[in-house]
PDB file of C-alpha atoms and ligand atoms in Angstrom:
ATOM      1  CA  MET A   1     -38.561   4.545 -15.397  1.00 95.00           C
ATOM      2  CA  LYS A   2     -36.018   4.418 -18.059  1.00 98.00           C
ATOM      3  CA  HIS A   3     -32.504   5.434 -16.732  1.00 98.00           C
ATOM      4  CA  VAL A   4     -29.121   6.151 -18.136  1.00 98.00           C
ATOM      5  CA  ILE A   5     -26.216   5.836 -15.796  1.00 98.00           C
ATOM      6  CA  VAL A   6     -22.888   7.765 -17.121  1.00 98.00           C
ATOM      7  CA  GLY A   7     -20.424   6.250 -15.447  1.00 98.00           C
ATOM      8  CA  ALA A   8     -21.702   2.624 -14.629  1.00 98.00           C
ATOM      9  CA  SER A   9     -18.341   1.102 -14.772  1.00 96.00           C
ATOM     10  CA  GLY A  10     -17.277   2.818 -11.376  1.00 94.00           C
ATOM     11  CA  GLN A  11     -17.921   2.039  -7.825  1.00 93.00           C
ATOM     12  CA  VAL A  12     -21.119   4.125  -7.550  1.00 95.00           C
ATOM     13  CA  GLY A  13     -22.341   3.793 -10.987  1.00 96.00           C
ATOM     14  CA  GLY A  14     -22.109  -0.028 -10.821  1.00 94.00           C
ATOM     15  CA  TYR A  15     -24.158  -0.373  -7.576  1.00 93.00           C
ATOM     16  CA  LEU A  16     -26.689   2.032  -9.042  1.00 96.00           C
ATOM     17  CA  LEU A  17     -27.075  -0.337 -11.794  1.00 96.00           C
ATOM     18  CA  GLN A  18     -27.456  -3.386  -9.907  1.00 94.00           C
ATOM     19  CA  GLU A  19     -29.992  -1.403  -7.583  1.00 95.00           C
ATOM     20  CA  LEU A  20     -32.164  -0.053 -10.427  1.00 97.00           C
ATOM     21  CA  VAL A  21     -32.112  -3.538 -12.370  1.00 97.00           C
ATOM     22  CA  SER A  22     -33.071  -5.450  -9.228  1.00 96.00           C
ATOM     23  CA  ARG A  23     -36.083  -3.143  -9.075  1.00 96.00           C
ATOM     24  CA  GLY A  24     -37.238  -3.932 -12.443  1.00 97.00           C
ATOM     25  CA  GLU A  25     -36.130  -0.520 -13.832  1.00 98.00           C
ATOM     26  CA  GLN A  26     -34.849  -0.110 -17.652  1.00 98.00           C
ATOM     27  CA  VAL A  27     -31.342   1.193 -17.365  1.00 98.00           C
ATOM     28  CA  GLN A  28     -28.738   1.813 -20.015  1.00 98.00           C
ATOM     29  CA  GLY A  29     -25.276   2.402 -18.393  1.00 98.00           C
ATOM     30  CA  THR A  30     -22.195   3.840 -20.126  1.00 98.00           C
ATOM     31  CA  CYS A  31     -18.166   3.173 -19.482  1.00 98.00           C
ATOM     32  CA  LEU A  32     -15.057   4.644 -20.740  1.00 98.00           C
ATOM     33  CA  THR A  33     -11.864   3.029 -19.836  1.00 97.00           C
ATOM     34  CA  HIS A  34     -13.247  -0.086 -18.177  1.00 96.00           C
ATOM     35  CA  SER A  35     -15.502  -2.097 -20.676  1.00 95.00           C
ATOM     36  CA  VAL A  36     -18.190  -4.018 -19.368  1.00 94.00           C
ATOM     37  CA  PRO A  37     -20.692  -6.455 -20.926  1.00 96.00           C
ATOM     38  CA  GLY A  38     -23.849  -4.413 -21.662  1.00 97.00           C
ATOM     39  CA  LEU A  39     -22.529  -0.646 -21.011  1.00 98.00           C
ATOM     40  CA  ARG A  40     -22.180   1.537 -23.912  1.00 98.00           C
ATOM     41  CA  PRO A  41     -18.803   3.406 -24.489  1.00 98.00           C
ATOM     42  CA  LEU A  42     -19.389   7.110 -23.831  1.00 98.00           C
ATOM     43  CA  ASP A  43     -16.992  10.219 -23.513  1.00 98.00           C
ATOM     44  CA  MET A  44     -19.392  12.363 -21.433  1.00 98.00           C
ATOM     45  CA  GLY A  45     -17.273  15.406 -22.796  1.00 97.00           C
ATOM     46  CA  ASP A  46     -18.571  14.582 -26.525  1.00 98.00           C
ATOM     47  CA  ALA A  47     -21.585  16.422 -26.881  1.00 98.00           C
ATOM     48  CA  ASP A  48     -22.482  14.718 -30.181  1.00 98.00           C
ATOM     49  CA  ARG A  49     -22.447  11.293 -28.494  1.00 98.00           C
ATOM     50  CA  VAL A  50     -24.291  12.503 -25.281  1.00 98.00           C
ATOM     51  CA  SER A  51     -26.822  13.911 -27.662  1.00 98.00           C
ATOM     52  CA  ALA A  52     -27.210  10.676 -29.634  1.00 98.00           C
ATOM     53  CA  LEU A  53     -27.531   8.619 -26.624  1.00 98.00           C
ATOM     54  CA  LEU A  54     -30.181  10.530 -24.609  1.00 98.00           C
ATOM     55  CA  ALA A  55     -32.038  10.955 -27.981  1.00 98.00           C
ATOM     56  CA  GLU A  56     -31.860   7.057 -28.288  1.00 98.00           C
ATOM     57  CA  GLU A  57     -32.828   5.977 -24.959  1.00 98.00           C
ATOM     58  CA  GLN A  58     -35.088   8.924 -24.010  1.00 98.00           C
ATOM     59  CA  PRO A  59     -34.346   8.576 -20.278  1.00 98.00           C
ATOM     60  CA  ASP A  60     -36.547   9.810 -17.498  1.00 98.00           C
ATOM     61  CA  VAL A  61     -33.547   9.877 -15.241  1.00 98.00           C
ATOM     62  CA  VAL A  62     -30.117  10.787 -16.101  1.00 98.00           C
ATOM     63  CA  TRP A  63     -27.347   9.878 -13.145  1.00 98.00           C
ATOM     64  CA  ILE A  64     -23.906  11.410 -13.455  1.00 98.00           C
ATOM     65  CA  PRO A  65     -21.566   9.609 -10.751  1.00 98.00           C
ATOM     66  CA  ALA A  66     -19.048   9.906 -13.606  1.00 98.00           C
ATOM     67  CA  ALA A  67     -16.031  12.095 -12.389  1.00 98.00           C
ATOM     68  CA  MET A  68     -12.395  12.670 -12.062  1.00 98.00           C
ATOM     69  CA  PRO A  69     -12.403  11.568  -8.373  1.00 97.00           C
ATOM     70  CA  ASP A  70      -8.514  11.143  -7.593  1.00 97.00           C
ATOM     71  CA  VAL A  71      -8.057  14.183  -5.523  1.00 98.00           C
ATOM     72  CA  ASP A  72      -4.159  14.706  -5.845  1.00 98.00           C
ATOM     73  CA  ARG A  73      -4.645  14.219  -9.807  1.00 98.00           C
ATOM     74  CA  CYS A  74      -6.897  16.975  -9.462  1.00 98.00           C
ATOM     75  CA  GLU A  75      -4.710  19.085  -7.829  1.00 98.00           C
ATOM     76  CA  ARG A  76      -1.869  18.601 -10.424  1.00 98.00           C
ATOM     77  CA  GLU A  77      -3.963  18.746 -13.350  1.00 98.00           C
ATOM     78  CA  PRO A  78      -6.706  21.341 -12.596  1.00 98.00           C
ATOM     79  CA  GLU A  79      -7.323  22.013 -16.333  1.00 98.00           C
ATOM     80  CA  LEU A  80      -8.412  18.313 -16.751  1.00 98.00           C
ATOM     81  CA  SER A  81     -10.266  18.254 -13.605  1.00 98.00           C
ATOM     82  CA  TRP A  82     -12.357  21.319 -14.434  1.00 98.00           C
ATOM     83  CA  ARG A  83     -13.145  19.383 -17.993  1.00 98.00           C
ATOM     84  CA  LEU A  84     -14.484  16.151 -16.205  1.00 98.00           C
ATOM     85  CA  ASN A  85     -15.599  17.523 -12.862  1.00 98.00           C
ATOM     86  CA  VAL A  86     -17.559  20.892 -14.222  1.00 98.00           C
ATOM     87  CA  GLU A  87     -17.806  21.361 -18.042  1.00 98.00           C
ATOM     88  CA  ALA A  88     -18.533  17.478 -19.017  1.00 98.00           C
ATOM     89  CA  PRO A  89     -21.337  17.046 -16.093  1.00 98.00           C
ATOM     90  CA  GLU A  90     -22.787  20.594 -16.797  1.00 98.00           C
ATOM     91  CA  LEU A  91     -22.849  19.581 -20.415  1.00 98.00           C
ATOM     92  CA  VAL A  92     -24.781  15.944 -19.783  1.00 98.00           C
ATOM     93  CA  ALA A  93     -26.842  17.777 -17.152  1.00 98.00           C
ATOM     94  CA  THR A  94     -28.013  20.532 -19.603  1.00 98.00           C
ATOM     95  CA  MET A  95     -28.798  18.140 -22.219  1.00 98.00           C
ATOM     96  CA  ALA A  96     -30.774  15.815 -19.959  1.00 98.00           C
ATOM     97  CA  ALA A  97     -32.992  18.800 -18.567  1.00 98.00           C
ATOM     98  CA  GLU A  98     -33.592  20.071 -22.459  1.00 98.00           C
ATOM     99  CA  ARG A  99     -35.236  16.364 -22.378  1.00 98.00           C
ATOM    100  CA  HIS A 100     -37.021  16.974 -19.348  1.00 98.00           C
ATOM    101  CA  ALA A 101     -35.002  14.368 -17.435  1.00 98.00           C
ATOM    102  CA  LYS A 102     -34.199  14.334 -13.739  1.00 98.00           C
ATOM    103  CA  VAL A 103     -30.723  14.924 -13.220  1.00 98.00           C
ATOM    104  CA  VAL A 104     -28.663  13.095 -10.345  1.00 98.00           C
ATOM    105  CA  PHE A 105     -25.208  14.325  -9.908  1.00 99.00           C
ATOM    106  CA  PHE A 106     -22.834  12.827  -7.382  1.00 98.00           C
ATOM    107  CA  SER A 107     -20.871  15.511  -5.512  1.00 98.00           C
ATOM    108  CA  THR A 108     -18.604  15.043  -2.547  1.00 98.00           C
ATOM    109  CA  ASP A 109     -18.338  15.642   1.279  1.00 98.00           C
ATOM    110  CA  TYR A 110     -15.034  17.387   0.005  1.00 98.00           C
ATOM    111  CA  VAL A 111     -16.976  20.686  -0.614  1.00 98.00           C
ATOM    112  CA  PHE A 112     -16.399  21.295   3.235  1.00 98.00           C
ATOM    113  CA  ASP A 113     -13.076  22.098   4.994  1.00 98.00           C
ATOM    114  CA  GLY A 114     -13.267  19.870   7.894  1.00 98.00           C
ATOM    115  CA  THR A 115     -12.760  22.141  10.582  1.00 98.00           C
ATOM    116  CA  ASN A 116     -15.812  21.537  12.441  1.00 98.00           C
ATOM    117  CA  GLY A 117     -17.723  18.336  11.006  1.00 98.00           C
ATOM    118  CA  PRO A 118     -19.805  16.405  10.694  1.00 98.00           C
ATOM    119  CA  TYR A 119     -21.695  18.754   8.311  1.00 98.00           C
ATOM    120  CA  SER A 120     -25.538  19.072   7.224  1.00 98.00           C
ATOM    121  CA  GLU A 121     -26.766  19.993   3.755  1.00 98.00           C
ATOM    122  CA  ALA A 122     -27.368  23.276   5.326  1.00 98.00           C
ATOM    123  CA  ASP A 123     -23.803  24.109   6.249  1.00 98.00           C
ATOM    124  CA  ARG A 124     -21.897  26.461   4.137  1.00 98.00           C
ATOM    125  CA  VAL A 125     -19.265  24.780   1.588  1.00 98.00           C
ATOM    126  CA  ASN A 126     -15.479  25.930   1.915  1.00 98.00           C
ATOM    127  CA  ALA A 127     -13.461  23.533  -0.208  1.00 98.00           C
ATOM    128  CA  VAL A 128      -9.982  23.134   0.420  1.00 98.00           C
ATOM    129  CA  GLN A 129      -8.385  21.384  -2.510  1.00 98.00           C
ATOM    130  CA  VAL A 130      -9.375  21.732  -6.311  1.00 98.00           C
ATOM    131  CA  TYR A 131     -11.364  18.670  -6.493  1.00 98.00           C
ATOM    132  CA  GLY A 132     -13.802  20.041  -4.003  1.00 98.00           C
ATOM    133  CA  ARG A 133     -14.019  23.582  -5.600  1.00 98.00           C
ATOM    134  CA  HIS A 134     -14.972  22.249  -8.820  1.00 99.00           C
ATOM    135  CA  LYS A 135     -17.821  20.163  -7.352  1.00 99.00           C
ATOM    136  CA  VAL A 136     -18.965  23.398  -5.445  1.00 98.00           C
ATOM    137  CA  GLU A 137     -19.054  24.880  -8.982  1.00 98.00           C
ATOM    138  CA  THR A 138     -20.785  22.395 -10.824  1.00 99.00           C
ATOM    139  CA  GLU A 139     -23.362  22.055  -7.743  1.00 99.00           C
ATOM    140  CA  GLN A 140     -24.196  25.675  -7.713  1.00 98.00           C
ATOM    141  CA  PHE A 141     -24.731  25.735 -11.704  1.00 98.00           C
ATOM    142  CA  LEU A 142     -27.212  22.576 -11.174  1.00 98.00           C
ATOM    143  CA  LEU A 143     -28.970  24.288  -8.355  1.00 98.00           C
ATOM    144  CA  ASP A 144     -29.319  27.617 -10.595  1.00 98.00           C
ATOM    145  CA  THR A 145     -30.174  26.075 -13.867  1.00 98.00           C
ATOM    146  CA  ILE A 146     -31.462  22.403 -13.729  1.00 98.00           C
ATOM    147  CA  PRO A 147     -35.104  22.282 -12.631  1.00 98.00           C
ATOM    148  CA  ARG A 148     -35.637  19.168  -9.915  1.00 97.00           C
ATOM    149  CA  ALA A 149     -31.679  18.415  -9.931  1.00 98.00           C
ATOM    150  CA  LEU A 150     -30.798  16.176  -6.976  1.00 98.00           C
ATOM    151  CA  ILE A 151     -27.139  16.366  -5.711  1.00 99.00           C
ATOM    152  CA  ILE A 152     -26.192  13.565  -3.659  1.00 99.00           C
ATOM    153  CA  ARG A 153     -23.049  14.251  -1.505  1.00 98.00           C
ATOM    154  CA  PRO A 154     -21.472  10.895  -0.121  1.00 98.00           C
ATOM    155  CA  ALA A 155     -17.998  10.217   1.772  1.00 98.00           C
ATOM    156  CA  TRP A 156     -15.586   7.432   1.504  1.00 97.00           C
ATOM    157  CA  ILE A 157     -17.374   4.958  -0.524  1.00 97.00           C
ATOM    158  CA  TYR A 158     -16.611   1.266  -0.025  1.00 97.00           C
ATOM    159  CA  SER A 159     -18.152  -2.182  -1.078  1.00 94.00           C
ATOM    160  CA  ARG A 160     -17.414  -5.491  -1.329  1.00 90.00           C
ATOM    161  CA  ASP A 161     -16.138  -5.550  -4.925  1.00 91.00           C
ATOM    162  CA  GLU A 162     -12.753  -7.357  -5.548  1.00 92.00           C
ATOM    163  CA  ASN A 163     -11.991  -3.805  -7.304  1.00 90.00           C
ATOM    164  CA  PRO A 164      -8.604  -2.037  -6.906  1.00 92.00           C
ATOM    165  CA  ARG A 165     -10.848   1.385  -6.655  1.00 92.00           C
ATOM    166  CA  ASN A 166     -12.422  -0.121  -3.439  1.00 96.00           C
ATOM    167  CA  PHE A 167     -10.692   0.878  -0.450  1.00 97.00           C
ATOM    168  CA  VAL A 168     -11.802  -2.362   1.593  1.00 98.00           C
ATOM    169  CA  TYR A 169     -10.154  -4.668  -1.022  1.00 97.00           C
ATOM    170  CA  ARG A 170      -7.058  -2.786  -1.187  1.00 97.00           C
ATOM    171  CA  VAL A 171      -6.669  -2.805   2.495  1.00 98.00           C
ATOM    172  CA  VAL A 172      -7.171  -6.634   2.492  1.00 97.00           C
ATOM    173  CA  GLN A 173      -5.068  -6.975  -0.459  1.00 97.00           C
ATOM    174  CA  GLN A 174      -2.085  -5.500   1.624  1.00 97.00           C
ATOM    175  CA  LEU A 175      -2.482  -7.575   4.539  1.00 97.00           C
ATOM    176  CA  GLN A 176      -2.928 -10.682   3.045  1.00 96.00           C
ATOM    177  CA  SER A 177       0.420  -9.923   1.152  1.00 96.00           C
ATOM    178  CA  GLY A 178       1.581  -9.655   4.952  1.00 95.00           C
ATOM    179  CA  ASN A 179       2.436  -5.786   4.672  1.00 94.00           C
ATOM    180  CA  THR A 180       1.094  -3.439   7.475  1.00 96.00           C
ATOM    181  CA  VAL A 181      -1.034  -0.599   6.133  1.00 97.00           C
ATOM    182  CA  LYS A 182      -0.663   2.992   7.282  1.00 97.00           C
ATOM    183  CA  ALA A 183      -3.729   4.823   8.281  1.00 98.00           C
ATOM    184  CA  VAL A 184      -4.145   8.082   9.462  1.00 98.00           C
ATOM    185  CA  THR A 185      -5.499   8.912  12.861  1.00 98.00           C
ATOM    186  CA  ASP A 186      -6.606  12.694  12.250  1.00 98.00           C
ATOM    187  CA  GLN A 187      -9.119  12.342   9.222  1.00 98.00           C
ATOM    188  CA  TRP A 188     -12.851  11.902  10.702  1.00 98.00           C
ATOM    189  CA  ASN A 189     -15.485  11.051   8.116  1.00 98.00           C
ATOM    190  CA  THR A 190     -18.688   8.976   7.583  1.00 98.00           C
ATOM    191  CA  PRO A 191     -17.745   5.928   5.557  1.00 98.00           C
ATOM    192  CA  THR A 192     -20.636   5.075   2.796  1.00 98.00           C
ATOM    193  CA  PRO A 193     -21.351   1.664   1.523  1.00 97.00           C
ATOM    194  CA  SER A 194     -22.051   1.782  -1.941  1.00 95.00           C
ATOM    195  CA  GLU A 195     -25.022  -0.834  -1.402  1.00 95.00           C
ATOM    196  CA  GLY A 196     -26.582   1.494   0.931  1.00 96.00           C
ATOM    197  CA  LEU A 197     -26.061   4.620  -1.370  1.00 97.00           C
ATOM    198  CA  GLY A 198     -27.698   2.556  -4.089  1.00 96.00           C
ATOM    199  CA  LYS A 199     -30.738   2.205  -1.999  1.00 96.00           C
ATOM    200  CA  ILE A 200     -31.185   5.193  -0.776  1.00 97.00           C
ATOM    201  CA  ALA A 201     -30.371   7.438  -3.796  1.00 98.00           C
ATOM    202  CA  TRP A 202     -33.178   5.453  -5.590  1.00 97.00           C
ATOM    203  CA  GLN A 203     -35.459   6.258  -3.032  1.00 97.00           C
ATOM    204  CA  ALA A 204     -34.812   9.990  -3.153  1.00 98.00           C
ATOM    205  CA  VAL A 205     -35.297   9.697  -6.740  1.00 98.00           C
ATOM    206  CA  ALA A 206     -38.669   7.951  -6.515  1.00 97.00           C
ATOM    207  CA  ASP A 207     -39.551  10.516  -4.014  1.00 98.00           C
ATOM    208  CA  ASP A 208     -38.535  13.296  -6.575  1.00 97.00           C
ATOM    209  CA  PHE A 209     -36.187  14.937  -4.057  1.00 98.00           C
ATOM    210  CA  GLU A 210     -34.711  18.094  -5.405  1.00 98.00           C
ATOM    211  CA  GLY A 211     -31.821  19.856  -4.270  1.00 98.00           C
ATOM    212  CA  ILE A 212     -28.971  18.818  -1.991  1.00 98.00           C
ATOM    213  CA  LEU A 213     -28.882  15.323   0.016  1.00 98.00           C
ATOM    214  CA  HIS A 214     -26.237  13.882   2.173  1.00 98.00           C
ATOM    215  CA  VAL A 215     -26.265  10.004   1.688  1.00 98.00           C
ATOM    216  CA  VAL A 216     -23.667   8.572   4.005  1.00 98.00           C
ATOM    217  CA  GLY A 217     -23.426   5.421   6.346  1.00 98.00           C
ATOM    218  CA  PRO A 218     -24.233   5.656  10.108  1.00 98.00           C
ATOM    219  CA  GLU A 219     -20.913   6.107  11.844  1.00 98.00           C
ATOM    220  CA  ARG A 220     -18.480   8.766  11.763  1.00 98.00           C
ATOM    221  CA  LEU A 221     -14.821   7.482  12.366  1.00 97.00           C
ATOM    222  CA  THR A 222     -11.134   8.019  11.528  1.00 98.00           C
ATOM    223  CA  ARG A 223      -9.400   6.288   8.702  1.00 98.00           C
ATOM    224  CA  TYR A 224      -7.404   4.322  11.210  1.00 98.00           C
ATOM    225  CA  ASP A 225     -10.400   2.839  12.856  1.00 98.00           C
ATOM    226  CA  LEU A 226     -11.891   2.262   9.946  1.00 98.00           C
ATOM    227  CA  THR A 227      -9.036   0.314   8.649  1.00 98.00           C
ATOM    228  CA  VAL A 228      -8.595  -1.735  11.859  1.00 98.00           C
ATOM    229  CA  ARG A 229     -12.190  -2.507  11.637  1.00 98.00           C
ATOM    230  CA  ILE A 230     -11.733  -3.975   8.138  1.00 98.00           C
ATOM    231  CA  ALA A 231      -8.429  -5.823   9.450  1.00 98.00           C
ATOM    232  CA  THR A 232     -10.414  -7.447  12.286  1.00 98.00           C
ATOM    233  CA  ALA A 233     -13.174  -8.501  10.150  1.00 97.00           C
ATOM    234  CA  PHE A 234     -11.113 -10.389   7.335  1.00 97.00           C
ATOM    235  CA  GLY A 235      -9.184 -12.139  10.046  1.00 97.00           C
ATOM    236  CA  PHE A 236      -5.933  -9.957  10.294  1.00 97.00           C
ATOM    237  CA  SER A 237      -4.194  -8.367  13.579  1.00 96.00           C
ATOM    238  CA  PRO A 238      -4.969  -4.698  14.202  1.00 96.00           C
ATOM    239  CA  ALA A 239      -1.329  -4.840  14.910  1.00 96.00           C
ATOM    240  CA  GLN A 240      -0.875  -4.663  11.036  1.00 97.00           C
ATOM    241  CA  VAL A 241      -2.294  -1.170  10.927  1.00 98.00           C
ATOM    242  CA  ASP A 242       0.206   1.569  11.713  1.00 98.00           C
ATOM    243  CA  PRO A 243      -1.336   4.839  12.946  1.00 98.00           C
ATOM    244  CA  ALA A 244       0.000   7.924  10.770  1.00 98.00           C
ATOM    245  CA  THR A 245      -0.698  11.506  10.337  1.00 98.00           C
ATOM    246  CA  THR A 246      -2.232  13.139   7.069  1.00 98.00           C
ATOM    247  CA  ASP A 247       1.020  15.436   6.897  1.00 97.00           C
ATOM    248  CA  SER A 248       3.111  12.263   6.812  1.00 98.00           C
ATOM    249  CA  PHE A 249       1.864  11.207   3.540  1.00 97.00           C
ATOM    250  CA  HIS A 250       2.838  14.560   1.872  1.00 98.00           C
ATOM    251  CA  LEU A 251      -0.152  14.543  -0.484  1.00 98.00           C
ATOM    252  CA  ASP A 252      -0.818  16.920  -3.132  1.00 98.00           C
ATOM    253  CA  ALA A 253      -4.297  17.957  -2.108  1.00 98.00           C
ATOM    254  CA  ALA A 254      -5.125  19.089   1.242  1.00 98.00           C
ATOM    255  CA  ARG A 255      -7.742  16.843   3.068  1.00 98.00           C
ATOM    256  CA  PRO A 256     -10.594  17.742   5.454  1.00 98.00           C
ATOM    257  CA  LEU A 257      -9.708  16.578   8.609  1.00 98.00           C
ATOM    258  CA  LYS A 258     -12.527  16.952  11.009  1.00 98.00           C
ATOM    259  CA  GLY A 259     -14.981  15.922   8.361  1.00 98.00           C
ATOM    260  CA  GLY A 260     -18.053  13.774   7.672  1.00 98.00           C
ATOM    261  CA  LEU A 261     -21.751  14.203   6.588  1.00 98.00           C
ATOM    262  CA  VAL A 262     -25.164  13.692   8.646  1.00 98.00           C
ATOM    263  CA  THR A 263     -28.559  14.630   6.859  1.00 98.00           C
ATOM    264  CA  ALA A 264     -31.281  16.733   8.052  1.00 98.00           C
ATOM    265  CA  CYS A 265     -33.614  14.617   6.327  1.00 98.00           C
ATOM    266  CA  PRO A 266     -34.263  11.433   8.705  1.00 97.00           C
ATOM    267  CA  GLU A 267     -36.230   9.360   5.940  1.00 97.00           C
ATOM    268  CA  TYR A 268     -32.875   9.311   4.166  1.00 98.00           C
ATOM    269  CA  ARG A 269     -30.519   7.981   6.991  1.00 98.00           C
ATOM    270  CA  MET A 270     -28.937   4.957   6.100  1.00 98.00           C
ATOM    271  CA  GLU A 271     -29.259   1.956   8.439  1.00 98.00           C
ATOM    272  CA  ALA A 272     -27.158  -0.923   8.897  1.00 97.00           C
ATOM    273  CA  GLY A 273     -28.977  -4.067   7.974  1.00 97.00           C
ATOM    274  CA  ARG A 274     -32.165  -2.605   6.425  1.00 97.00           C
ATOM    275  CA  ASP A 275     -30.041  -0.511   3.867  1.00 97.00           C
ATOM    276  CA  PHE A 276     -26.565  -2.628   3.739  1.00 97.00           C
ATOM    277  CA  ALA A 277     -24.948  -5.828   5.161  1.00 97.00           C
ATOM    278  CA  PRO A 278     -22.318  -4.800   7.292  1.00 96.00           C
ATOM    279  CA  ILE A 279     -18.830  -5.811   6.177  1.00 95.00           C
ATOM    280  CA  PHE A 280     -16.986  -5.051   9.383  1.00 94.00           C
TER     281      PHE A 280
HETATM  282  N1  NAP B 301     -15.155   7.081  -4.299  1.00 57.39           N
HETATM  283  C1  NAP B 301     -15.185   8.010  -3.097  1.00 57.39           C
HETATM  284  O1  NAP B 301     -14.938   7.638  -1.665  1.00 57.39           O
HETATM  285  C2  NAP B 301     -16.303   9.182  -3.096  1.00 57.39           C
HETATM  286  C3  NAP B 301     -16.552   9.919  -2.080  1.00 57.39           C
HETATM  287  C4  NAP B 301     -17.405  10.856  -2.342  1.00 57.39           C
HETATM  288  C5  NAP B 301     -17.916  11.225  -3.594  1.00 57.39           C
HETATM  289  N2  NAP B 301     -17.376  10.511  -4.627  1.00 57.39           N
HETATM  290  C6  NAP B 301     -17.985  10.869  -5.745  1.00 57.39           C
HETATM  291  O2  NAP B 301     -19.004   9.805  -6.189  1.00 57.39           O
HETATM  292  C7  NAP B 301     -18.760   9.592  -7.719  1.00 57.39           C
HETATM  293  C8  NAP B 301     -18.448   8.219  -8.255  1.00 57.39           C
HETATM  294  O3  NAP B 301     -17.243   7.885  -7.363  1.00 57.39           O
HETATM  295  P1  NAP B 301     -16.698   6.652  -7.937  1.00 57.39           P
HETATM  296  O4  NAP B 301     -15.725   6.238  -6.384  1.00 57.39           O
HETATM  297  O5  NAP B 301     -17.624   5.539  -8.367  1.00 57.39           O
HETATM  298  O6  NAP B 301     -15.644   6.863  -8.846  1.00 57.39           O
HETATM  299  P2  NAP B 301     -14.688   5.805 -10.060  1.00 57.39           P
HETATM  300  O7  NAP B 301     -15.042   4.381  -9.544  1.00 57.39           O
HETATM  301  O8  NAP B 301     -13.700   6.180 -10.242  1.00 57.39           O
HETATM  302  O9  NAP B 301     -15.849   5.830 -11.350  1.00 57.39           O
HETATM  303  C9  NAP B 301     -15.809   6.772 -12.258  1.00 57.39           C
HETATM  304  C10 NAP B 301     -16.695   6.587 -13.147  1.00 57.39           C
HETATM  305  O10 NAP B 301     -16.616   7.483 -14.199  1.00 57.39           O
HETATM  306  C11 NAP B 301     -16.178   7.351 -15.628  1.00 57.39           C
HETATM  307  N3  NAP B 301     -15.617   8.140 -16.344  1.00 57.39           N
HETATM  308  C12 NAP B 301     -14.404   9.007 -15.958  1.00 57.39           C
HETATM  309  N4  NAP B 301     -14.405   9.932 -17.200  1.00 57.39           N
HETATM  310  C13 NAP B 301     -15.390   9.693 -17.903  1.00 57.39           C
HETATM  311  C14 NAP B 301     -15.286  10.556 -19.146  1.00 57.39           C
HETATM  312  N5  NAP B 301     -14.782  11.331 -19.710  1.00 57.39           N
HETATM  313  N6  NAP B 301     -16.775  10.102 -19.738  1.00 57.39           N
HETATM  314  C15 NAP B 301     -17.568   9.328 -19.208  1.00 57.39           C
HETATM  315  N7  NAP B 301     -17.375   8.304 -18.044  1.00 57.39           N
HETATM  316  C16 NAP B 301     -16.083   8.642 -17.508  1.00 57.39           C
HETATM  317  C17 NAP B 301     -15.379   5.944 -15.302  1.00 57.39           C
HETATM  318  O11 NAP B 301     -15.545   5.060 -16.534  1.00 57.39           O
HETATM  319  P3  NAP B 301     -14.160   3.946 -16.688  1.00 57.39           P
HETATM  320  O12 NAP B 301     -13.735   3.534 -15.450  1.00 57.39           O
HETATM  321  O13 NAP B 301     -15.076   3.140 -17.689  1.00 57.39           O
HETATM  322  O14 NAP B 301     -13.267   4.883 -17.223  1.00 57.39           O
HETATM  323  C18 NAP B 301     -16.220   5.203 -13.985  1.00 57.39           C
HETATM  324  O15 NAP B 301     -17.516   4.799 -14.787  1.00 57.39           O
HETATM  325  C19 NAP B 301     -17.965  10.836  -8.124  1.00 57.39           C
HETATM  326  O16 NAP B 301     -18.510  11.826  -8.425  1.00 57.39           O
HETATM  327  C20 NAP B 301     -17.122  10.861  -7.003  1.00 57.39           C
HETATM  328  O17 NAP B 301     -16.791  12.391  -7.037  1.00 57.39           O
HETATM  329  C21 NAP B 301     -16.765   9.226  -4.474  1.00 57.39           C
END
């Protein structure tokens, strides 16, 4: 199959690209502010350029990990969030569907309020911040108007990459500098390795799965526990991780606390060793 990945310079897009290339698929990825050799620059809000790219590449599958995932910035700049998390992905999805390509959109666990997670695909959404509400809006548009659309919800993505966008890398950098890392004990989630996300997402597309699919790591833990695990795995003392509460960060956007996702589809449950090599 032929694939276009809009946002292949990001954490998720980069792993998708690797996964598809390793399977011998034909892939063209795009980037915006982070140039990567082989990727084509594309602003997904530019209808003429999106149209030209799709006409040229004739993809069977269009993946849309591109987004504005900075939750606090979305809260401060809701118009920009709407353009990047709603208007632009809807434009790309509509143009892709007109060409009969399968659309794969990346949503988030933040569509839920975090009062009683973990949540399955059948649970009712109730986002508590702008970012989550915008993802809900796009999900609904895709479900209503795009045939065969696949909506993947991951949560707290991490990887091995030496990239400031990667939580593991940021923690290790802080610890290496001799700093302590503050991590919250009151947010639970299901951290998702990009490697496993790429593999399961590929499988779902190969199966032509439609609708919403939760693709997450196999464990549910707090941000504090996750950070202690990372510290220990990289040879640092757990004492370098300071427990804190979400309130103490005075963030712009509310966070789901008792969050995390599970999938009701056993064939897409992620397994350590089989789907990803554990880091911690
Ligand atoms: N990270 C998480 O923990 C997490 C958790 C749940 C869900 N998600 C969702 O998963 C998806 C991928 O997240 P991520 O962590 O991979 O994000 P990321 O690393 O920030 O990557 C975002 C990608 O979008 C591209 N992009 C941004 N604005 C664009 C525009 N106007 N036109 C075209 N491309 C644009 C970026 O390109 P440049 O970098 O080249 O500018 C980059 O390739 C997002 O939809 C996010 O909401 C993420």
